[in-house]
Amino acid sequence: GGGRHDGAMRMLRGLDLTEAQRDKIFEIRHAQAPARRAQMKAVHAARKDLRELALAPNYDATKAQASADAFAKAMSRMALMRIDATRMVLVVLTPEQRKQLDERRAQRKAHGHARG
């Protein structure tokens, strides 16, 4: 469940973080870990339910809707948790470090549009 989160952390490489910044970012990431794990369990359970319902001999649209809703809610919570963590990390960064991140995002966006 940490793939996207790890990608966000890779973006911090090269920003010349201080030891205090690294410690604070570590705290932010690890404070969220139990809740993130619980949400990933909910995502996997809902996905499994949907798969099983799709293959069941007797399709139950009500159960399928409930599982789809549970899946969407769990994914939504995961997205919000990522946003919260990102916002907390941005507060730890200096204005210059945030500027460097903005420049990297602009470069990635430009490269993505050039390919597309």
Coordinates of N, CA, C and O in Angstrom, one line a residue:
G1 N 0.8 -1.2 0.0 CA 0.0 0.0 0.0 C 0.8 1.3 0.0 O 0.3 2.3 0.0
G2 N 2.2 1.1 0.0 CA 3.0 2.4 0.1 C 3.5 2.8 -1.2 O 4.3 3.8 -1.2
G3 N 3.2 2.2 -2.3 CA 3.8 2.5 -3.6 C 3.7 4.0 -4.0 O 4.7 4.6 -4.3
R4 N 2.5 4.5 -3.9 CA 2.4 5.9 -4.3 C 3.0 6.8 -3.3 O 3.6 7.8 -3.6
H5 N 2.9 6.4 -2.0 CA 3.5 7.2 -1.0 C 5.1 7.2 -1.1 O 5.7 8.3 -1.0
D6 N 5.6 6.1 -1.5 CA 7.1 6.0 -1.7 C 7.5 6.9 -2.9 O 8.5 7.5 -2.9
G7 N 6.6 7.0 -3.9 CA 6.9 7.8 -5.0 C 6.9 9.3 -4.6 O 7.8 10.1 -5.1
A8 N 6.0 9.7 -3.7 CA 6.0 11.0 -3.2 C 7.3 11.3 -2.5 O 7.9 12.4 -2.6
M9 N 7.8 10.3 -1.7 CA 9.0 10.5 -1.0 C 10.2 10.6 -1.9 O 11.2 11.4 -1.6
R10 N 10.2 9.9 -3.0 CA 11.3 10.0 -4.0 C 11.4 11.5 -4.5 O 12.5 11.9 -4.8
M11 N 10.3 12.2 -4.6 CA 10.3 13.5 -5.0 C 11.1 14.4 -4.1 O 11.6 15.5 -4.5
L12 N 11.3 14.0 -2.9 CA 12.1 14.8 -1.9 C 13.6 14.6 -2.0 O 14.3 15.4 -1.5
R13 N 14.0 13.6 -2.8 CA 15.4 13.4 -3.0 C 16.0 14.6 -3.7 O 15.4 15.2 -4.6
G14 N 17.2 15.0 -3.2 CA 17.9 16.1 -3.9 C 17.5 17.4 -3.3 O 18.0 18.5 -3.8
L15 N 16.6 17.5 -2.3 CA 16.2 18.8 -1.8 C 17.1 19.2 -0.6 O 16.9 20.2 0.0
D16 N 18.1 18.4 -0.3 CA 19.1 18.8 0.7 C 18.3 19.0 2.1 O 18.4 20.1 2.7
L17 N 17.6 18.0 2.4 CA 16.8 18.0 3.7 C 17.8 18.0 4.9 O 18.8 17.3 4.9
T18 N 17.4 18.8 5.9 CA 18.2 18.7 7.1 C 17.8 17.5 7.9 O 16.8 16.8 7.6
E19 N 18.6 17.2 8.9 CA 18.3 16.0 9.8 C 17.0 16.2 10.4 O 16.2 15.3 10.5
A20 N 16.7 17.4 10.9 CA 15.4 17.7 11.6 C 14.3 17.5 10.6 O 13.2 17.0 11.0
Q21 N 14.4 17.9 9.3 CA 13.4 17.7 8.4 C 13.2 16.2 8.1 O 12.0 15.8 8.0
R22 N 14.2 15.5 7.9 CA 14.1 14.1 7.7 C 13.4 13.4 8.8 O 12.6 12.5 8.6
D23 N 13.8 13.8 10.1 CA 13.1 13.2 11.2 C 11.6 13.5 11.3 O 10.8 12.6 11.5
K24 N 11.2 14.7 11.0 CA 9.8 15.1 11.0 C 9.1 14.4 9.9 O 7.9 13.9 10.1
I25 N 9.6 14.3 8.7 CA 9.0 13.5 7.6 C 8.8 12.1 8.0 O 7.8 11.5 7.7
F26 N 9.8 11.5 8.6 CA 9.7 10.1 9.1 C 8.6 10.0 10.0 O 7.8 9.0 9.9
E27 N 8.4 10.9 11.0 CA 7.3 10.9 11.9 C 6.0 11.0 11.2 O 5.1 10.2 11.6
I28 N 5.9 11.8 10.3 CA 4.6 12.0 9.5 C 4.2 10.7 8.9 O 3.1 10.2 9.0
R29 N 5.2 10.1 8.1 CA 4.9 8.9 7.4 C 4.5 7.8 8.3 O 3.6 7.0 8.1
H30 N 5.2 7.6 9.4 CA 5.0 6.5 10.3 C 3.8 6.7 11.2 O 3.2 5.7 11.7
A31 N 3.4 7.9 11.5 CA 2.2 8.1 12.3 C 1.0 7.7 11.5 O 0.0 7.2 12.1
Q32 N 1.1 7.7 10.2 CA -0.1 7.4 9.4 C -0.1 5.9 9.0 O -1.1 5.4 8.5
A33 N 1.0 5.2 9.2 CA 1.1 3.8 8.8 C 0.0 2.9 9.2 O -0.6 2.2 8.4
P34 N -0.4 2.9 10.5 CA -1.5 1.9 10.9 C -2.8 2.2 10.2 O -3.5 1.3 9.8
A35 N -3.2 3.5 10.1 CA -4.4 3.8 9.4 C -4.3 3.5 7.9 O -5.3 3.0 7.3
R36 N -3.2 3.7 7.3 CA -3.0 3.4 5.9 C -3.1 1.9 5.7 O -3.8 1.5 4.7
R37 N -2.5 1.1 6.6 CA -2.6 -0.3 6.5 C -4.1 -0.8 6.6 O -4.5 -1.6 5.8
A38 N -4.8 -0.2 7.6 CA -6.2 -0.6 7.7 C -7.0 -0.2 6.5 O -7.9 -1.0 6.1
Q39 N -6.7 0.9 5.9 CA -7.5 1.3 4.7 C -7.2 0.3 3.5 O -8.0 0.0 2.7
M40 N -5.9 -0.1 3.4 CA -5.5 -1.0 2.4 C -6.2 -2.3 2.6 O -6.7 -3.0 1.6
K41 N -6.4 -2.8 3.8 CA -7.1 -4.0 4.1 C -8.6 -3.8 3.6 O -9.1 -4.8 3.0
A42 N -9.2 -2.7 3.9 CA -10.5 -2.4 3.4 C -10.6 -2.4 1.9 O -11.6 -3.0 1.3
V43 N -9.7 -1.9 1.2 CA -9.6 -1.8 -0.2 C -9.6 -3.3 -0.8 O -10.3 -3.7 -1.6
H44 N -8.6 -4.1 -0.2 CA -8.5 -5.4 -0.7 C -9.7 -6.3 -0.4 O -10.1 -7.1 -1.2
A45 N -10.3 -6.1 0.8 CA -11.5 -6.9 1.1 C -12.7 -6.5 0.1 O -13.4 -7.4 -0.3
A46 N -12.9 -5.3 -0.1 CA -14.0 -4.9 -1.0 C -13.7 -5.4 -2.5 O -14.6 -5.8 -3.1
R47 N -12.4 -5.3 -2.9 CA -12.1 -5.8 -4.2 C -12.3 -7.3 -4.3 O -12.9 -7.8 -5.3
K48 N -12.0 -8.0 -3.3 CA -12.2 -9.5 -3.2 C -13.7 -9.8 -3.3 O -14.1 -10.6 -4.0
D49 N -14.5 -9.0 -2.5 CA -15.9 -9.2 -2.5 C -16.5 -9.0 -3.9 O -17.3 -9.8 -4.4
L50 N -16.0 -8.0 -4.6 CA -16.5 -7.7 -5.9 C -16.2 -8.8 -6.9 O -17.0 -9.2 -7.7
R51 N -15.0 -9.3 -6.8 CA -14.5 -10.4 -7.7 C -15.4 -11.6 -7.4 O -15.9 -12.3 -8.4
E52 N -15.6 -11.9 -6.2 CA -16.4 -13.1 -5.8 C -17.9 -12.9 -6.3 O -18.5 -13.9 -6.8
L53 N -18.4 -11.7 -6.1 CA -19.8 -11.5 -6.6 C -19.9 -11.6 -8.1 O -20.9 -12.1 -8.6
A54 N -18.9 -11.2 -8.8 CA -19.0 -11.2 -10.2 C -19.0 -12.7 -10.7 O -19.6 -13.0 -11.8
L55 N -18.3 -13.6 -10.0 CA -18.2 -15.0 -10.4 C -19.3 -15.9 -9.7 O -19.3 -17.0 -10.0
A56 N -20.1 -15.3 -8.8 CA -21.0 -16.1 -8.1 C -22.1 -16.6 -9.0 O -22.5 -15.9 -10.0
P57 N -22.6 -17.8 -8.8 CA -23.7 -18.3 -9.6 C -25.0 -17.5 -9.5 O -25.7 -17.4 -10.5
N58 N -25.2 -16.9 -8.4 CA -26.4 -16.0 -8.2 C -26.0 -14.6 -7.9 O -25.6 -14.3 -6.8
Y59 N -26.0 -13.8 -8.9 CA -25.6 -12.4 -8.8 C -26.6 -11.6 -7.9 O -27.8 -11.7 -8.1
D60 N -26.0 -10.9 -7.0 CA -26.8 -10.0 -6.1 C -26.4 -8.6 -6.3 O -25.3 -8.2 -5.8
A61 N -27.2 -7.8 -7.0 CA -26.9 -6.5 -7.3 C -26.8 -5.6 -6.1 O -25.9 -4.7 -6.0
T62 N -27.6 -5.9 -5.1 CA -27.5 -5.1 -3.8 C -26.2 -5.3 -3.1 O -25.5 -4.3 -2.7
K63 N -25.7 -6.5 -3.0 CA -24.4 -6.8 -2.4 C -23.3 -6.2 -3.3 O -22.3 -5.7 -2.7
A64 N -23.4 -6.3 -4.6 CA -22.4 -5.7 -5.5 C -22.3 -4.2 -5.3 O -21.2 -3.7 -5.2
Q65 N -23.4 -3.6 -5.2 CA -23.4 -2.1 -4.9 C -22.8 -1.8 -3.6 O -22.0 -0.8 -3.5
A66 N -23.1 -2.5 -2.6 CA -22.5 -2.3 -1.2 C -21.0 -2.5 -1.3 O -20.2 -1.7 -0.7
S67 N -20.5 -3.5 -2.0 CA -19.1 -3.8 -2.1 C -18.4 -2.7 -2.9 O -17.3 -2.2 -2.6
A68 N -19.1 -2.2 -4.0 CA -18.5 -1.2 -4.8 C -18.4 0.1 -4.0 O -17.5 0.9 -4.1
D69 N -19.5 0.4 -3.2 CA -19.5 1.6 -2.3 C -18.4 1.5 -1.3 O -17.7 2.5 -1.0
A70 N -18.2 0.3 -0.7 CA -17.1 0.1 0.3 C -15.7 0.3 -0.3 O -14.9 1.0 0.3
F71 N -15.6 -0.2 -1.5 CA -14.3 0.0 -2.3 C -14.0 1.5 -2.5 O -13.0 2.0 -2.3
A72 N -15.1 2.2 -3.0 CA -14.9 3.6 -3.4 C -14.6 4.4 -2.1 O -13.7 5.3 -2.1
K73 N -15.2 4.1 -1.0 CA -15.0 4.8 0.2 C -13.6 4.6 0.7 O -12.9 5.5 1.2
A74 N -13.1 3.3 0.7 CA -11.8 3.0 1.1 C -10.7 3.7 0.2 O -9.7 4.3 0.7
M75 N -11.0 3.7 -1.1 CA -10.0 4.4 -2.0 C -10.0 5.9 -1.7 O -9.0 6.6 -1.8
S76 N -11.2 6.5 -1.5 CA -11.3 7.9 -1.2 C -10.5 8.2 0.1 O -9.8 9.2 0.2
R77 N -10.7 7.4 1.1 CA -9.9 7.6 2.4 C -8.4 7.6 2.1 O -7.7 8.4 2.7
M78 N -8.0 6.6 1.3 CA -6.6 6.5 1.0 C -6.1 7.8 0.3 O -5.0 8.3 0.7
A79 N -6.8 8.3 -0.6 CA -6.5 9.5 -1.3 C -6.4 10.7 -0.4 O -5.4 11.5 -0.4
L80 N -7.3 10.8 0.5 CA -7.3 11.9 1.5 C -6.1 11.7 2.5 O -5.5 12.8 2.8
M81 N -5.8 10.5 2.8 CA -4.6 10.3 3.7 C -3.3 10.7 3.0 O -2.4 11.3 3.6
R82 N -3.2 10.4 1.7 CA -2.0 10.8 0.9 C -2.0 12.4 0.9 O -0.9 12.9 1.0
I83 N -3.1 13.0 0.6 CA -3.1 14.5 0.6 C -2.7 15.0 1.9 O -1.9 16.0 2.0
D84 N -3.3 14.5 3.0 CA -2.9 15.0 4.4 C -1.4 14.9 4.6 O -0.8 15.8 5.1
A85 N -0.9 13.7 4.3 CA 0.6 13.5 4.5 C 1.4 14.5 3.7 O 2.4 15.1 4.1
T86 N 1.0 14.7 2.4 CA 1.7 15.6 1.5 C 1.7 17.0 2.1 O 2.7 17.7 2.1
R87 N 0.5 17.4 2.5 CA 0.4 18.8 3.1 C 1.2 19.0 4.3 O 1.9 20.0 4.5
M88 N 1.3 17.9 5.2 CA 2.2 18.0 6.4 C 3.6 18.1 6.0 O 4.4 18.8 6.6
V89 N 4.0 17.3 5.0 CA 5.4 17.3 4.5 C 5.8 18.7 4.0 O 6.8 19.3 4.2
L90 N 4.9 19.3 3.2 CA 5.1 20.6 2.6 C 5.4 21.7 3.6 O 6.2 22.6 3.4
V91 N 4.7 21.5 4.8 CA 4.9 22.5 5.9 C 6.4 22.4 6.4 O 7.0 23.4 6.8
V92 N 6.9 21.2 6.3 CA 8.3 21.0 6.9 C 9.4 21.6 5.9 O 10.4 22.0 6.4
L93 N 9.0 21.7 4.7 CA 10.0 22.2 3.7 C 10.2 23.7 3.7 O 9.2 24.4 4.1
T94 N 11.3 24.2 3.3 CA 11.6 25.6 3.2 C 10.9 26.1 1.9 O 10.6 25.3 1.0
P95 N 10.7 27.4 1.8 CA 10.2 28.0 0.6 C 11.0 27.6 -0.6 O 10.5 27.3 -1.7
E96 N 12.3 27.6 -0.5 CA 13.2 27.2 -1.6 C 13.0 25.7 -2.0 O 12.9 25.4 -3.2
Q97 N 12.8 24.8 -1.0 CA 12.6 23.4 -1.3 C 11.2 23.2 -2.0 O 11.1 22.4 -2.9
R98 N 10.2 24.0 -1.6 CA 8.9 23.9 -2.2 C 9.0 24.4 -3.6 O 8.4 23.8 -4.5
K99 N 9.8 25.4 -3.9 CA 10.0 26.0 -5.2 C 10.6 24.9 -6.1 O 10.2 24.7 -7.3
Q100 N 11.6 24.2 -5.6 CA 12.3 23.1 -6.3 C 11.3 22.0 -6.7 O 11.3 21.5 -7.8
L101 N 10.4 21.7 -5.8 CA 9.4 20.7 -6.0 C 8.4 21.1 -7.1 O 8.1 20.4 -8.0
D102 N 8.0 22.4 -7.1 CA 7.1 23.0 -8.1 C 7.8 22.9 -9.5 O 7.1 22.6 -10.4
E103 N 9.1 23.2 -9.5 CA 9.8 23.2 -10.8 C 9.9 21.8 -11.3 O 9.7 21.6 -12.5
R104 N 10.1 20.8 -10.5 CA 10.1 19.4 -10.9 C 8.8 19.0 -11.4 O 8.7 18.3 -12.4
R105 N 7.7 19.4 -10.7 CA 6.3 19.0 -11.2 C 6.1 19.6 -12.6 O 5.5 19.0 -13.4
A106 N 6.5 20.9 -12.8 CA 6.3 21.5 -14.0 C 7.0 20.8 -15.1 O 6.5 20.6 -16.3
Q107 N 8.3 20.4 -14.8 CA 9.1 19.6 -15.8 C 8.4 18.3 -16.2 O 8.3 18.0 -17.4
R108 N 7.9 17.6 -15.2 CA 7.2 16.3 -15.4 C 6.0 16.5 -16.3 O 5.7 15.8 -17.2
K109 N 5.2 17.6 -15.9 CA 4.0 17.9 -16.7 C 4.3 18.2 -18.1 O 3.7 17.7 -19.1
A110 N 5.4 19.0 -18.3 CA 5.8 19.3 -19.7 C 6.2 18.1 -20.5 O 5.9 18.0 -21.7
H111 N 7.0 17.2 -19.9 CA 7.5 16.0 -20.5 C 6.3 15.1 -20.8 O 6.2 14.5 -21.9
G112 N 5.3 15.0 -19.9 CA 4.1 14.2 -20.2 C 3.3 14.7 -21.3 O 2.8 13.9 -22.1
H113 N 3.2 16.0 -21.5 CA 2.4 16.6 -22.6 C 3.2 16.4 -23.9 O 2.6 16.3 -24.9
A114 N 4.5 16.5 -23.8 CA 5.3 16.4 -25.1 C 5.1 15.0 -25.6 O 5.2 14.8 -26.8
R115 N 5.0 14.0 -24.8 CA 4.9 12.6 -25.2 C 3.5 12.3 -25.7 O 3.3 11.4 -26.6
G116 N 2.5 13.0 -25.1 CA 1.1 12.6 -25.3 C 0.4 13.0 -26.5 O -0.5 12.5 -27.0

